[in-house]
Amino acid sequence: MSAQLIVALDFDSRQDALNLVEQLDPGQCAVKVGSEMFTLFGTELVSTLVDKGYKVFLDLKFHDIPNTVAQACRAAAQLGVWMINVHASGGSQMMQAAREALEGGRNRPLLIAVTVLTSMNDERFSTLGIPESINSHVQRLAGMASESGVDGVVCSAFEVPEIKKLCGKSFLTVTPGVRLDLNSRDDQSRVVTPLEASRLGSDFLVVGRPITRAVNPARVVEAIMQEIG
């Protein structure tokens, strides 16, 4: 199965976000609502997007004590979102609590664990004091996430082949830092093109600014879909 596209709605204007989704086809892509938009516009925006037929990835990266994360995941599921995420570094107990909070619910959202942010490079990662490489740390977190029963992880496309080998092909991988032009990195470090990410085995590609800042966003989405189809 070819990779699927998630468009990151990183706007400080509700109307700008809605103007964009009106130009896109919910049959072609899902949308991601992150911390900025959720803080500004809350659950109403999420409900509006769901009502428009979009699958919504609520990207709030929950990271807290297990009970708090479990309650947050349960609340997110009640919004009708398609995907939510937690930080894998919160540990097995936290991820298991999140998974258990979602069990038995109608239309359970996918639960994804964040490994290492794609804005991190080796130099920045070394300042965290973790005595292993980014790749080794990602593999360890992915293995722990898989054992905790989550559906997949957020990771760079470069880490996908080893994760699939470790956790199985059905373990989902969500890849941010996807750029049409590798010279345009913005604040990302471990970046790939859509075709590279798809060939490496990523299941979902998160693309933001290359689409949201385009003169014709629908045309860019169509070009990406043709590239990875």
Short mmCIF file of C-alpha atoms in Angstrom, two decimals:
data_model
loop_
_atom_site.label_atom_id
_atom_site.label_comp_id
_atom_site.label_asym_id
_atom_site.label_seq_id
_atom_site.Cartn_x
_atom_site.Cartn_y
_atom_site.Cartn_z
CA MET A 1 0.00 0.00 0.00
CA SER A 2 1.34 3.44 -0.90
CA ALA A 3 1.95 6.07 1.76
CA GLN A 4 -0.90 8.35 2.80
CA LEU A 5 -0.70 12.13 3.09
CA ILE A 6 -1.39 14.26 6.18
CA VAL A 7 -1.46 18.04 5.71
CA ALA A 8 -0.23 20.00 8.73
CA LEU A 9 -2.52 22.97 9.42
CA ASP A 10 0.01 25.26 11.08
CA PHE A 11 -1.89 28.55 11.02
CA ASP A 12 -2.57 31.33 13.51
CA SER A 13 -5.83 32.11 11.71
CA ARG A 14 -8.87 29.84 11.86
CA GLN A 15 -10.17 31.29 8.60
CA ASP A 16 -6.88 30.66 6.80
CA ALA A 17 -7.05 27.01 7.85
CA LEU A 18 -10.65 26.67 6.71
CA ASN A 19 -9.85 28.41 3.41
CA LEU A 20 -7.14 25.82 2.80
CA VAL A 21 -9.26 22.76 3.57
CA GLU A 22 -11.97 24.06 1.25
CA GLN A 23 -9.41 23.77 -1.57
CA LEU A 24 -8.45 20.20 -0.68
CA ASP A 25 -10.19 16.84 -0.93
CA PRO A 26 -10.71 14.86 2.30
CA GLY A 27 -10.58 11.75 0.14
CA GLN A 28 -6.96 12.54 -0.75
CA CYS A 29 -5.49 13.64 2.56
CA ALA A 30 -5.96 13.83 6.31
CA VAL A 31 -5.20 17.01 8.28
CA LYS A 32 -3.11 17.62 11.38
CA VAL A 33 -4.05 20.06 14.14
CA GLY A 34 -1.11 20.89 16.38
CA SER A 35 -0.52 22.77 19.60
CA GLU A 36 -0.77 26.28 18.15
CA MET A 37 -4.13 25.86 16.43
CA PHE A 38 -5.64 23.79 19.23
CA THR A 39 -4.61 26.37 21.83
CA LEU A 40 -6.04 29.21 19.74
CA PHE A 41 -9.25 27.60 18.49
CA GLY A 42 -9.85 24.52 20.63
CA THR A 43 -12.27 21.69 20.12
CA GLU A 44 -14.58 23.72 17.88
CA LEU A 45 -12.01 23.73 15.07
CA VAL A 46 -11.50 19.98 15.38
CA SER A 47 -15.25 19.38 15.25
CA THR A 48 -15.56 21.61 12.18
CA LEU A 49 -12.87 19.65 10.34
CA VAL A 50 -14.45 16.33 11.28
CA ASP A 51 -17.83 17.60 10.07
CA LYS A 52 -16.23 18.51 6.74
CA GLY A 53 -15.26 14.87 6.30
CA TYR A 54 -11.58 15.11 7.20
CA LYS A 55 -9.65 12.55 9.19
CA VAL A 56 -8.01 14.63 11.93
CA PHE A 57 -4.64 13.87 13.50
CA LEU A 58 -4.65 15.70 16.86
CA ASP A 59 -0.94 16.33 17.35
CA LEU A 60 -0.66 17.36 21.01
CA LYS A 61 2.11 14.93 22.02
CA PHE A 62 0.75 14.11 25.46
CA HIS A 63 3.51 13.56 28.04
CA ASP A 64 2.48 13.40 31.70
CA ILE A 65 1.70 10.91 34.44
CA PRO A 66 -0.22 7.86 33.16
CA ASN A 67 -3.64 8.83 34.56
CA THR A 68 -3.48 12.35 33.13
CA VAL A 69 -2.46 11.09 29.69
CA ALA A 70 -5.17 8.42 29.77
CA GLN A 71 -7.85 11.01 30.53
CA ALA A 72 -6.52 13.34 27.82
CA CYS A 73 -6.59 10.54 25.23
CA ARG A 74 -10.12 9.59 26.22
CA ALA A 75 -11.23 13.22 25.86
CA ALA A 76 -9.53 13.50 22.46
CA ALA A 77 -11.26 10.35 21.23
CA GLN A 78 -14.63 11.87 22.10
CA LEU A 79 -13.92 14.62 19.55
CA GLY A 80 -14.01 12.05 16.76
CA VAL A 81 -10.35 12.41 15.80
CA TRP A 82 -8.66 9.74 13.71
CA MET A 83 -5.18 9.81 15.25
CA ILE A 84 -3.62 11.07 18.49
CA ASN A 85 -0.09 10.92 19.84
CA VAL A 86 1.90 10.67 23.05
CA HIS A 87 5.62 10.91 23.77
CA ALA A 88 7.24 7.47 23.86
CA SER A 89 9.73 8.85 26.40
CA GLY A 90 6.83 8.98 28.87
CA GLY A 91 7.44 5.26 29.31
CA SER A 92 5.61 1.96 28.98
CA GLN A 93 3.18 2.56 31.83
CA MET A 94 2.03 5.85 30.33
CA MET A 95 1.61 4.39 26.83
CA GLN A 96 -0.27 1.38 28.17
CA ALA A 97 -2.60 3.68 30.13
CA ALA A 98 -3.27 5.67 26.96
CA ARG A 99 -4.03 2.52 25.00
CA GLU A 100 -6.33 1.14 27.69
CA ALA A 101 -8.21 4.45 27.86
CA LEU A 102 -9.07 4.09 24.17
CA GLU A 103 -10.10 0.44 24.23
CA GLY A 104 -13.77 -0.29 23.81
CA GLY A 105 -14.57 3.11 22.40
CA ARG A 106 -16.49 3.49 19.18
CA ASN A 107 -14.22 4.40 16.23
CA ARG A 108 -11.06 4.20 18.34
CA PRO A 109 -8.39 6.61 17.07
CA LEU A 110 -4.95 5.40 16.13
CA LEU A 111 -2.49 5.87 19.00
CA ILE A 112 0.98 6.92 17.85
CA ALA A 113 4.10 7.45 19.98
CA VAL A 114 6.62 10.20 19.22
CA THR A 115 10.24 9.02 19.22
CA VAL A 116 12.81 11.76 18.45
CA LEU A 117 11.65 15.02 16.88
CA THR A 118 12.78 15.47 13.27
CA SER A 119 14.10 18.92 14.18
CA MET A 120 16.88 17.09 16.08
CA ASN A 121 20.25 16.39 14.51
CA ASP A 122 23.16 14.51 16.07
CA GLU A 123 24.71 17.64 17.57
CA ARG A 124 21.49 18.78 19.25
CA PHE A 125 20.67 15.27 20.40
CA SER A 126 24.06 14.93 22.10
CA THR A 127 23.20 17.85 24.41
CA LEU A 128 20.40 15.77 25.97
CA GLY A 129 22.95 13.53 27.67
CA ILE A 130 21.52 10.32 26.20
CA PRO A 131 24.47 7.94 25.65
CA GLU A 132 23.41 6.54 22.27
CA SER A 133 22.84 7.69 18.71
CA ILE A 134 19.53 9.09 17.47
CA ASN A 135 18.95 5.91 15.48
CA SER A 136 19.59 3.62 18.45
CA HIS A 137 17.38 5.71 20.71
CA VAL A 138 14.55 5.73 18.16
CA GLN A 139 14.75 1.93 17.81
CA ARG A 140 14.62 1.49 21.58
CA LEU A 141 11.62 3.80 21.96
CA ALA A 142 9.84 2.14 19.02
CA GLY A 143 10.35 -1.30 20.53
CA MET A 144 8.98 -0.10 23.86
CA ALA A 145 6.01 1.52 22.10
CA SER A 146 5.23 -1.67 20.20
CA GLU A 147 5.39 -3.75 23.39
CA SER A 148 3.06 -1.21 25.05
CA GLY A 149 0.41 -1.84 22.41
CA VAL A 150 0.37 1.45 20.53
CA ASP A 151 -0.33 1.43 16.81
CA GLY A 152 2.90 3.03 15.60
CA VAL A 153 5.43 5.81 16.00
CA VAL A 154 6.38 9.21 14.67
CA CYS A 155 9.89 9.02 13.26
CA SER A 156 12.15 10.14 10.43
CA ALA A 157 11.87 8.12 7.24
CA PHE A 158 15.52 7.12 7.68
CA GLU A 159 14.56 5.09 10.76
CA VAL A 160 11.56 3.34 9.19
CA PRO A 161 13.28 0.24 7.70
CA GLU A 162 14.80 -0.77 11.04
CA ILE A 163 11.55 -0.06 12.89
CA LYS A 164 9.61 -2.25 10.48
CA LYS A 165 12.20 -5.00 10.91
CA LEU A 166 12.01 -4.71 14.71
CA CYS A 167 8.27 -4.18 15.20
CA GLY A 168 6.70 -5.74 12.11
CA LYS A 169 5.37 -4.34 8.86
CA SER A 170 1.94 -3.61 10.33
CA PHE A 171 3.44 -1.26 12.94
CA LEU A 172 2.65 2.18 11.57
CA THR A 173 5.22 4.89 10.88
CA VAL A 174 4.31 8.58 10.64
CA THR A 175 7.00 10.75 9.05
CA PRO A 176 7.23 14.53 9.46
CA GLY A 177 9.99 16.63 7.91
CA VAL A 178 8.86 15.83 4.36
CA ARG A 179 9.98 18.47 1.87
CA LEU A 180 9.53 18.75 -1.88
CA ASP A 181 12.86 20.60 -2.06
CA LEU A 182 15.56 19.37 0.32
CA ASN A 183 17.19 22.80 0.21
CA SER A 184 14.10 24.19 1.98
CA ARG A 185 14.42 22.67 5.45
CA ASP A 186 12.81 25.42 7.58
CA ASP A 187 13.32 24.18 11.18
CA GLN A 188 13.61 20.50 10.25
CA SER A 189 16.88 18.53 10.22
CA ARG A 190 16.22 14.91 9.19
CA VAL A 191 14.26 15.66 6.01
CA VAL A 192 13.27 13.56 2.98
CA THR A 193 11.23 13.96 -0.19
CA PRO A 194 7.81 12.26 -0.47
CA LEU A 195 9.21 9.66 -2.87
CA GLU A 196 12.15 8.85 -0.59
CA ALA A 197 9.87 8.51 2.44
CA SER A 198 7.50 6.24 0.53
CA ARG A 199 10.34 4.05 -0.73
CA LEU A 200 11.74 3.74 2.80
CA GLY A 201 8.36 2.40 3.92
CA SER A 202 6.70 5.31 5.73
CA ASP A 203 2.96 4.77 6.08
CA PHE A 204 1.96 8.42 6.58
CA LEU A 205 3.75 11.54 5.34
CA VAL A 206 3.20 14.82 7.18
CA VAL A 207 3.62 17.84 4.91
CA GLY A 208 2.96 21.38 6.05
CA ARG A 209 4.50 24.52 4.61
CA PRO A 210 5.18 23.15 1.09
CA ILE A 211 1.39 22.79 0.79
CA THR A 212 0.01 25.49 3.07
CA ARG A 213 2.21 28.22 1.59
CA ALA A 214 1.69 27.16 -2.02
CA VAL A 215 -0.15 29.35 -4.52
CA ASN A 216 -2.18 26.29 -5.52
CA PRO A 217 -2.25 23.83 -2.58
CA ALA A 218 -4.50 21.33 -4.37
CA ARG A 219 -2.02 21.06 -7.22
CA VAL A 220 0.82 20.37 -4.78
CA VAL A 221 -1.24 17.66 -3.07
CA GLU A 222 -2.00 16.09 -6.44
CA ALA A 223 1.70 16.16 -7.38
CA ILE A 224 2.65 14.45 -4.11
CA MET A 225 -0.02 11.79 -4.55
CA GLN A 226 1.21 11.06 -8.07
CA GLU A 227 4.80 10.85 -6.81
CA ILE A 228 4.03 8.33 -4.06
CA GLY A 229 1.14 6.49 -5.72
#
